[in-house]
Amino acid sequence: MKGIIWLRIAVVYFVIGVVFGMGIGIAQLFQLASVHAHINLLGWVSLALAGIIYCLFPQAGVGKLGKWHFWLHNIGLPLMVIGLYLEIMQLSTLPLIQIGGTLAIIGIILFLINVFVNVKESTFVFAKSGSNKFSS
């Protein structure tokens, strides 16, 4: 997937995380802080970083590893976060945390492999144009 898609989804998670954080603060439901943290760290921060990497190294984002990472992360994370919320609020004991968490972790492991296999100095987008402002 193209890096810009990752960045747009990351910003959606950022807004969700901020609004959710404000809501749990107002309602003093601080037991939900871990849900808030997962939304922000695995949603906003992780997706934004992956999006930046995939913008700078587009071939990594559009290959099979990038696509699998995208779908596993973006299916797993909502399942995990919803399951965590339901579990903390004692509304359900469905295995959503385990299923979603496993999908997200597999996606993150694929991201690791993708970075080591497809992210190289020679494929840095600025390297091709000769206007790499980041190298010395």
mmCIF file of N, CA, C and O in Angstrom, residues 36-120:
data_model
loop_
_atom_site.group_PDB
_atom_site.id
_atom_site.type_symbol
_atom_site.label_atom_id
_atom_site.label_comp_id
_atom_site.label_asym_id
_atom_site.label_seq_id
_atom_site.Cartn_x
_atom_site.Cartn_y
_atom_site.Cartn_z
ATOM 1 N N HIS A 36 -6.486 3.459 25.354
ATOM 2 C CA HIS A 36 -6.025 4.746 24.831
ATOM 3 C C HIS A 36 -4.584 4.640 24.328
ATOM 4 O O HIS A 36 -4.256 5.099 23.230
ATOM 5 N N ALA A 37 -3.731 3.994 25.106
ATOM 6 C CA ALA A 37 -2.318 3.837 24.733
ATOM 7 C C ALA A 37 -2.170 2.996 23.465
ATOM 8 O O ALA A 37 -1.360 3.321 22.586
ATOM 9 N N HIS A 38 -2.941 1.922 23.351
ATOM 10 C CA HIS A 38 -2.839 1.071 22.165
ATOM 11 C C HIS A 38 -3.339 1.799 20.911
ATOM 12 O O HIS A 38 -2.766 1.641 19.832
ATOM 13 N N ILE A 39 -4.393 2.570 21.051
ATOM 14 C CA ILE A 39 -4.888 3.356 19.914
ATOM 15 C C ILE A 39 -3.795 4.318 19.440
ATOM 16 O O ILE A 39 -3.516 4.426 18.244
ATOM 17 N N ASN A 40 -3.172 5.006 20.395
ATOM 18 C CA ASN A 40 -2.166 6.002 20.029
ATOM 19 C C ASN A 40 -0.859 5.382 19.546
ATOM 20 O O ASN A 40 -0.286 5.850 18.565
ATOM 21 N N LEU A 41 -0.371 4.353 20.219
ATOM 22 C CA LEU A 41 0.930 3.794 19.849
ATOM 23 C C LEU A 41 0.867 2.877 18.636
ATOM 24 O O LEU A 41 1.692 2.972 17.725
ATOM 25 N N LEU A 42 -0.093 1.962 18.607
ATOM 26 C CA LEU A 42 -0.187 1.052 17.466
ATOM 27 C C LEU A 42 -0.983 1.652 16.309
ATOM 28 O O LEU A 42 -0.798 1.251 15.163
ATOM 29 N N GLY A 43 -1.846 2.601 16.617
ATOM 30 C CA GLY A 43 -2.612 3.262 15.567
ATOM 31 C C GLY A 43 -1.894 4.476 15.023
ATOM 32 O O GLY A 43 -1.352 4.459 13.920
ATOM 33 N N TRP A 44 -1.830 5.531 15.794
ATOM 34 C CA TRP A 44 -1.238 6.794 15.351
ATOM 35 C C TRP A 44 0.259 6.677 15.085
ATOM 36 O O TRP A 44 0.719 6.879 13.960
ATOM 37 N N VAL A 45 1.042 6.309 16.074
ATOM 38 C CA VAL A 45 2.501 6.357 15.941
ATOM 39 C C VAL A 45 3.028 5.292 14.978
ATOM 40 O O VAL A 45 3.782 5.592 14.047
ATOM 41 N N SER A 46 2.660 4.038 15.195
ATOM 42 C CA SER A 46 3.195 2.956 14.359
ATOM 43 C C SER A 46 2.776 3.091 12.903
ATOM 44 O O SER A 46 3.592 2.896 11.997
ATOM 45 N N LEU A 47 1.517 3.426 12.660
ATOM 46 C CA LEU A 47 1.064 3.572 11.278
ATOM 47 C C LEU A 47 1.696 4.783 10.609
ATOM 48 O O LEU A 47 2.031 4.745 9.423
ATOM 49 N N ALA A 48 1.892 5.865 11.370
ATOM 50 C CA ALA A 48 2.553 7.046 10.801
ATOM 51 C C ALA A 48 4.002 6.739 10.434
ATOM 52 O O ALA A 48 4.473 7.112 9.351
ATOM 53 N N LEU A 49 4.705 6.049 11.319
ATOM 54 C CA LEU A 49 6.092 5.695 11.015
ATOM 55 C C LEU A 49 6.182 4.764 9.808
ATOM 56 O O LEU A 49 7.036 4.942 8.935
ATOM 57 N N ALA A 50 5.309 3.775 9.755
ATOM 58 C CA ALA A 50 5.291 2.874 8.595
ATOM 59 C C ALA A 50 4.966 3.673 7.336
ATOM 60 O O ALA A 50 5.588 3.465 6.282
ATOM 61 N N GLY A 51 4.023 4.596 7.433
ATOM 62 C CA GLY A 51 3.660 5.425 6.283
ATOM 63 C C GLY A 51 4.822 6.267 5.791
ATOM 64 O O GLY A 51 5.051 6.390 4.579
ATOM 65 N N ILE A 52 5.584 6.838 6.711
ATOM 66 C CA ILE A 52 6.753 7.634 6.318
ATOM 67 C C ILE A 52 7.784 6.736 5.636
ATOM 68 O O ILE A 52 8.341 7.098 4.593
ATOM 69 N N ILE A 53 8.034 5.574 6.213
ATOM 70 C CA ILE A 53 8.990 4.636 5.607
ATOM 71 C C ILE A 53 8.519 4.222 4.221
ATOM 72 O O ILE A 53 9.293 4.201 3.263
ATOM 73 N N TYR A 54 7.226 3.929 4.083
ATOM 74 C CA TYR A 54 6.709 3.510 2.782
ATOM 75 C C TYR A 54 6.657 4.668 1.781
ATOM 76 O O TYR A 54 6.676 4.435 0.573
ATOM 77 N N CYS A 55 6.587 5.915 2.255
ATOM 78 C CA CYS A 55 6.704 7.065 1.342
ATOM 79 C C CYS A 55 8.140 7.206 0.850
ATOM 80 O O CYS A 55 8.385 7.503 -0.312
ATOM 81 N N LEU A 56 9.094 7.008 1.745
ATOM 82 C CA LEU A 56 10.505 7.154 1.385
ATOM 83 C C LEU A 56 11.040 5.967 0.589
ATOM 84 O O LEU A 56 11.983 6.105 -0.195
ATOM 85 N N PHE A 57 10.443 4.798 0.807
ATOM 86 C CA PHE A 57 10.846 3.573 0.112
ATOM 87 C C PHE A 57 9.587 2.927 -0.467
ATOM 88 O O PHE A 57 9.118 1.898 0.028
ATOM 89 N N PRO A 58 9.019 3.529 -1.512
ATOM 90 C CA PRO A 58 7.702 3.086 -2.004
ATOM 91 C C PRO A 58 7.633 1.628 -2.441
ATOM 92 O O PRO A 58 6.580 1.006 -2.312
ATOM 93 N N GLN A 59 8.724 1.061 -2.953
ATOM 94 C CA GLN A 59 8.681 -0.328 -3.395
ATOM 95 C C GLN A 59 8.406 -1.265 -2.220
ATOM 96 O O GLN A 59 7.829 -2.329 -2.402
ATOM 97 N N ALA A 60 8.796 -0.879 -1.013
ATOM 98 C CA ALA A 60 8.517 -1.705 0.165
ATOM 99 C C ALA A 60 7.022 -1.701 0.492
ATOM 100 O O ALA A 60 6.471 -2.707 0.929
ATOM 101 N N GLY A 61 6.365 -0.589 0.270
ATOM 102 C CA GLY A 61 4.941 -0.484 0.590
ATOM 103 C C GLY A 61 4.026 -1.175 -0.394
ATOM 104 O O GLY A 61 2.966 -1.669 -0.028
ATOM 105 N N VAL A 62 4.439 -1.224 -1.657
ATOM 106 C CA VAL A 62 3.543 -1.788 -2.672
ATOM 107 C C VAL A 62 3.779 -3.271 -2.934
ATOM 108 O O VAL A 62 3.000 -3.900 -3.641
ATOM 109 N N GLY A 63 4.832 -3.838 -2.346
ATOM 110 C CA GLY A 63 5.107 -5.268 -2.508
ATOM 111 C C GLY A 63 4.188 -6.110 -1.633
ATOM 112 O O GLY A 63 3.371 -5.600 -0.859
ATOM 113 N N LYS A 64 4.325 -7.431 -1.765
ATOM 114 C CA LYS A 64 3.477 -8.355 -0.998
ATOM 115 C C LYS A 64 3.620 -8.164 0.504
ATOM 116 O O LYS A 64 2.624 -8.183 1.232
ATOM 117 N N LEU A 65 4.851 -7.992 0.979
ATOM 118 C CA LEU A 65 5.046 -7.811 2.431
ATOM 119 C C LEU A 65 4.342 -6.557 2.928
ATOM 120 O O LEU A 65 3.722 -6.559 3.991
ATOM 121 N N GLY A 66 4.428 -5.473 2.162
ATOM 122 C CA GLY A 66 3.757 -4.227 2.540
ATOM 123 C C GLY A 66 2.248 -4.369 2.568
ATOM 124 O O GLY A 66 1.577 -3.866 3.461
ATOM 125 N N LYS A 67 1.715 -5.074 1.585
ATOM 126 C CA LYS A 67 0.257 -5.264 1.533
ATOM 127 C C LYS A 67 -0.232 -6.151 2.678
ATOM 128 O O LYS A 67 -1.254 -5.861 3.314
ATOM 129 N N TRP A 68 0.506 -7.241 2.937
ATOM 130 C CA TRP A 68 0.134 -8.110 4.060
ATOM 131 C C TRP A 68 0.240 -7.352 5.380
ATOM 132 O O TRP A 68 -0.634 -7.488 6.245
ATOM 133 N N HIS A 69 1.278 -6.581 5.549
ATOM 134 C CA HIS A 69 1.442 -5.771 6.756
ATOM 135 C C HIS A 69 0.238 -4.848 6.919
ATOM 136 O O HIS A 69 -0.343 -4.753 8.013
ATOM 137 N N PHE A 70 -0.138 -4.182 5.840
ATOM 138 C CA PHE A 70 -1.267 -3.255 5.885
ATOM 139 C C PHE A 70 -2.540 -3.939 6.383
ATOM 140 O O PHE A 70 -3.177 -3.478 7.330
ATOM 141 N N TRP A 71 -2.909 -5.028 5.728
ATOM 142 C CA TRP A 71 -4.176 -5.672 6.065
ATOM 143 C C TRP A 71 -4.155 -6.318 7.439
ATOM 144 O O TRP A 71 -5.131 -6.207 8.195
ATOM 145 N N LEU A 72 -3.082 -6.991 7.788
ATOM 146 C CA LEU A 72 -3.020 -7.622 9.106
ATOM 147 C C LEU A 72 -3.048 -6.582 10.223
ATOM 148 O O LEU A 72 -3.749 -6.757 11.225
ATOM 149 N N HIS A 73 -2.308 -5.513 10.058
ATOM 150 C CA HIS A 73 -2.271 -4.462 11.078
ATOM 151 C C HIS A 73 -3.636 -3.778 11.198
ATOM 152 O O HIS A 73 -4.128 -3.552 12.299
ATOM 153 N N ASN A 74 -4.238 -3.471 10.054
ATOM 154 C CA ASN A 74 -5.484 -2.699 10.068
ATOM 155 C C ASN A 74 -6.739 -3.529 10.320
ATOM 156 O O ASN A 74 -7.810 -2.965 10.531
ATOM 157 N N ILE A 75 -6.621 -4.833 10.318
ATOM 158 C CA ILE A 75 -7.714 -5.690 10.787
ATOM 159 C C ILE A 75 -7.464 -6.061 12.250
ATOM 160 O O ILE A 75 -8.370 -6.034 13.078
ATOM 161 N N GLY A 76 -6.215 -6.391 12.559
ATOM 162 C CA GLY A 76 -5.872 -6.826 13.908
ATOM 163 C C GLY A 76 -6.024 -5.750 14.965
ATOM 164 O O GLY A 76 -6.561 -6.003 16.050
ATOM 165 N N LEU A 77 -5.561 -4.552 14.669
ATOM 166 C CA LEU A 77 -5.594 -3.482 15.676
ATOM 167 C C LEU A 77 -7.012 -3.143 16.153
ATOM 168 O O LEU A 77 -7.253 -3.112 17.362
ATOM 169 N N PRO A 78 -7.969 -2.895 15.249
ATOM 170 C CA PRO A 78 -9.327 -2.611 15.751
ATOM 171 C C PRO A 78 -9.917 -3.767 16.558
ATOM 172 O O PRO A 78 -10.574 -3.528 17.583
ATOM 173 N N LEU A 79 -9.689 -5.006 16.105
ATOM 174 C CA LEU A 79 -10.195 -6.158 16.870
ATOM 175 C C LEU A 79 -9.598 -6.179 18.272
ATOM 176 O O LEU A 79 -10.306 -6.388 19.262
ATOM 177 N N MET A 80 -8.291 -5.960 18.357
ATOM 178 C CA MET A 80 -7.608 -5.996 19.642
ATOM 179 C C MET A 80 -8.097 -4.870 20.562
ATOM 180 O O MET A 80 -8.389 -5.096 21.740
ATOM 181 N N VAL A 81 -8.210 -3.675 20.024
ATOM 182 C CA VAL A 81 -8.612 -2.524 20.835
ATOM 183 C C VAL A 81 -10.062 -2.673 21.309
ATOM 184 O O VAL A 81 -10.375 -2.397 22.482
ATOM 185 N N ILE A 82 -10.933 -3.112 20.428
ATOM 186 C CA ILE A 82 -12.332 -3.341 20.820
ATOM 187 C C ILE A 82 -12.397 -4.438 21.877
ATOM 188 O O ILE A 82 -13.116 -4.311 22.880
ATOM 189 N N GLY A 83 -11.663 -5.526 21.659
ATOM 190 C CA GLY A 83 -11.637 -6.617 22.640
ATOM 191 C C GLY A 83 -11.106 -6.164 23.986
ATOM 192 O O GLY A 83 -11.639 -6.549 25.036
ATOM 193 N N LEU A 84 -10.065 -5.337 23.988
ATOM 194 C CA LEU A 84 -9.501 -4.814 25.232
ATOM 195 C C LEU A 84 -10.520 -3.959 25.974
ATOM 196 O O LEU A 84 -10.702 -4.086 27.188
ATOM 197 N N TYR A 85 -11.211 -3.099 25.236
ATOM 198 C CA TYR A 85 -12.264 -2.268 25.834
ATOM 199 C C TYR A 85 -13.359 -3.137 26.453
ATOM 200 O O TYR A 85 -13.751 -2.939 27.612
ATOM 201 N N LEU A 86 -13.843 -4.108 25.687
ATOM 202 C CA LEU A 86 -14.921 -4.977 26.179
ATOM 203 C C LEU A 86 -14.487 -5.780 27.400
ATOM 204 O O LEU A 86 -15.271 -5.971 28.335
ATOM 205 N N GLU A 87 -13.247 -6.247 27.387
ATOM 206 C CA GLU A 87 -12.724 -7.028 28.513
ATOM 207 C C GLU A 87 -12.597 -6.164 29.772
ATOM 208 O O GLU A 87 -13.017 -6.567 30.857
ATOM 209 N N ILE A 88 -12.034 -4.979 29.629
ATOM 210 C CA ILE A 88 -11.857 -4.093 30.788
ATOM 211 C C ILE A 88 -13.198 -3.679 31.364
ATOM 212 O O ILE A 88 -13.376 -3.628 32.577
ATOM 213 N N MET A 89 -14.156 -3.400 30.495
ATOM 214 C CA MET A 89 -15.484 -2.988 30.950
ATOM 215 C C MET A 89 -16.351 -4.183 31.360
ATOM 216 O O MET A 89 -17.503 -4.006 31.740
ATOM 217 N N GLN A 90 -15.802 -5.385 31.274
ATOM 218 C CA GLN A 90 -16.486 -6.629 31.620
ATOM 219 C C GLN A 90 -17.801 -6.804 30.857
ATOM 220 O O GLN A 90 -18.799 -7.251 31.392
ATOM 221 N N LEU A 91 -17.746 -6.450 29.571
ATOM 222 C CA LEU A 91 -18.914 -6.584 28.707
ATOM 223 C C LEU A 91 -18.876 -7.858 27.876
ATOM 224 O O LEU A 91 -19.901 -8.295 27.366
ATOM 225 N N SER A 92 -17.688 -8.421 27.719
ATOM 226 C CA SER A 92 -17.546 -9.618 26.900
ATOM 227 C C SER A 92 -16.209 -10.285 27.187
ATOM 228 O O SER A 92 -15.254 -9.629 27.592
ATOM 229 N N THR A 93 -16.184 -11.577 26.962
ATOM 230 C CA THR A 93 -14.923 -12.310 27.082
ATOM 231 C C THR A 93 -14.569 -12.979 25.750
ATOM 232 O O THR A 93 -13.897 -13.997 25.722
ATOM 233 N N LEU A 94 -15.045 -12.405 24.659
ATOM 234 C CA LEU A 94 -14.697 -12.928 23.337
ATOM 235 C C LEU A 94 -13.177 -12.858 23.154
ATOM 236 O O LEU A 94 -12.527 -11.959 23.692
ATOM 237 N N PRO A 95 -12.615 -13.743 22.372
ATOM 238 C CA PRO A 95 -11.149 -13.745 22.200
ATOM 239 C C PRO A 95 -10.641 -12.698 21.205
ATOM 240 O O PRO A 95 -9.711 -12.932 20.445
ATOM 241 N N LEU A 96 -11.258 -11.512 21.204
ATOM 242 C CA LEU A 96 -10.868 -10.477 20.251
ATOM 243 C C LEU A 96 -9.453 -9.960 20.493
ATOM 244 O O LEU A 96 -8.738 -9.653 19.535
ATOM 245 N N ILE A 97 -9.048 -9.866 21.759
ATOM 246 C CA ILE A 97 -7.693 -9.396 22.058
ATOM 247 C C ILE A 97 -6.675 -10.360 21.469
ATOM 248 O O ILE A 97 -5.715 -9.942 20.816
ATOM 249 N N GLN A 98 -6.886 -11.630 21.686
ATOM 250 C CA GLN A 98 -5.943 -12.637 21.211
ATOM 251 C C GLN A 98 -5.904 -12.698 19.685
ATOM 252 O O GLN A 98 -4.821 -12.756 19.084
ATOM 253 N N ILE A 99 -7.064 -12.685 19.063
ATOM 254 C CA ILE A 99 -7.129 -12.762 17.601
ATOM 255 C C ILE A 99 -6.545 -11.498 16.973
ATOM 256 O O ILE A 99 -5.668 -11.553 16.110
ATOM 257 N N GLY A 100 -7.035 -10.354 17.431
ATOM 258 C CA GLY A 100 -6.553 -9.088 16.888
ATOM 259 C C GLY A 100 -5.079 -8.866 17.169
ATOM 260 O O GLY A 100 -4.329 -8.420 16.294
ATOM 261 N N GLY A 101 -4.660 -9.171 18.389
ATOM 262 C CA GLY A 101 -3.256 -9.005 18.746
ATOM 263 C C GLY A 101 -2.345 -9.895 17.917
ATOM 264 O O GLY A 101 -1.279 -9.463 17.474
ATOM 265 N N THR A 102 -2.770 -11.122 17.683
ATOM 266 C CA THR A 102 -1.975 -12.040 16.867
ATOM 267 C C THR A 102 -1.858 -11.539 15.433
ATOM 268 O O THR A 102 -0.767 -11.544 14.853
ATOM 269 N N LEU A 103 -2.964 -11.075 14.867
ATOM 270 C CA LEU A 103 -2.920 -10.525 13.504
ATOM 271 C C LEU A 103 -1.989 -9.318 13.431
ATOM 272 O O LEU A 103 -1.170 -9.200 12.508
ATOM 273 N N ALA A 104 -2.114 -8.422 14.413
ATOM 274 C CA ALA A 104 -1.271 -7.219 14.424
ATOM 275 C C ALA A 104 0.206 -7.581 14.573
ATOM 276 O O ALA A 104 1.063 -7.029 13.880
ATOM 277 N N ILE A 105 0.506 -8.521 15.452
ATOM 278 C CA ILE A 105 1.905 -8.927 15.648
ATOM 279 C C ILE A 105 2.475 -9.563 14.386
ATOM 280 O O ILE A 105 3.615 -9.275 14.000
ATOM 281 N N ILE A 106 1.693 -10.399 13.719
ATOM 282 C CA ILE A 106 2.171 -10.991 12.467
ATOM 283 C C ILE A 106 2.449 -9.890 11.448
ATOM 284 O O ILE A 106 3.475 -9.902 10.754
ATOM 285 N N GLY A 107 1.544 -8.912 11.372
ATOM 286 C CA GLY A 107 1.755 -7.782 10.470
ATOM 287 C C GLY A 107 3.018 -7.011 10.808
ATOM 288 O O GLY A 107 3.786 -6.629 9.914
ATOM 289 N N ILE A 108 3.277 -6.806 12.083
ATOM 290 C CA ILE A 108 4.472 -6.074 12.514
ATOM 291 C C ILE A 108 5.740 -6.874 12.215
ATOM 292 O O ILE A 108 6.763 -6.305 11.810
ATOM 293 N N ILE A 109 5.680 -8.187 12.371
ATOM 294 C CA ILE A 109 6.832 -9.032 12.018
ATOM 295 C C ILE A 109 7.092 -8.959 10.512
ATOM 296 O O ILE A 109 8.247 -8.883 10.075
ATOM 297 N N LEU A 110 6.020 -8.930 9.716
ATOM 298 C CA LEU A 110 6.193 -8.774 8.273
ATOM 299 C C LEU A 110 6.798 -7.410 7.936
ATOM 300 O O LEU A 110 7.598 -7.294 7.001
ATOM 301 N N PHE A 111 6.448 -6.393 8.707
ATOM 302 C CA PHE A 111 7.050 -5.070 8.531
ATOM 303 C C PHE A 111 8.551 -5.132 8.798
ATOM 304 O O PHE A 111 9.351 -4.581 8.036
ATOM 305 N N LEU A 112 8.933 -5.816 9.855
ATOM 306 C CA LEU A 112 10.352 -5.994 10.174
ATOM 307 C C LEU A 112 11.084 -6.653 9.009
ATOM 308 O O LEU A 112 12.131 -6.167 8.557
ATOM 309 N N ILE A 113 10.515 -7.742 8.506
ATOM 310 C CA ILE A 113 11.131 -8.448 7.378
ATOM 311 C C ILE A 113 11.194 -7.525 6.163
ATOM 312 O O ILE A 113 12.222 -7.440 5.478
ATOM 313 N N ASN A 114 10.113 -6.807 5.914
ATOM 314 C CA ASN A 114 10.042 -5.895 4.773
ATOM 315 C C ASN A 114 11.130 -4.825 4.846
ATOM 316 O O ASN A 114 11.789 -4.527 3.849
ATOM 317 N N VAL A 115 11.328 -4.263 6.016
ATOM 318 C CA VAL A 115 12.356 -3.229 6.182
ATOM 319 C C VAL A 115 13.741 -3.811 5.909
ATOM 320 O O VAL A 115 14.556 -3.207 5.204
ATOM 321 N N PHE A 116 14.019 -4.997 6.434
ATOM 322 C CA PHE A 116 15.339 -5.592 6.233
ATOM 323 C C PHE A 116 15.566 -6.047 4.791
ATOM 324 O O PHE A 116 16.692 -6.030 4.302
ATOM 325 N N VAL A 117 14.497 -6.432 4.103
ATOM 326 C CA VAL A 117 14.641 -6.935 2.739
ATOM 327 C C VAL A 117 14.560 -5.806 1.698
ATOM 328 O O VAL A 117 15.342 -5.773 0.751
ATOM 329 N N ASN A 118 13.639 -4.886 1.869
ATOM 330 C CA ASN A 118 13.337 -3.923 0.805
ATOM 331 C C ASN A 118 13.740 -2.482 1.067
ATOM 332 O O ASN A 118 13.626 -1.653 0.163
ATOM 333 N N VAL A 119 14.144 -2.145 2.262
ATOM 334 C CA VAL A 119 14.537 -0.771 2.548
ATOM 335 C C VAL A 119 16.054 -0.688 2.481
ATOM 336 O O VAL A 119 16.753 -1.176 3.356
ATOM 337 N N LYS A 120 16.521 -0.091 1.379
ATOM 338 C CA LYS A 120 17.961 0.019 1.127
ATOM 339 C C LYS A 120 18.271 1.444 0.707
ATOM 340 O O LYS A 120 17.425 2.125 0.121
#
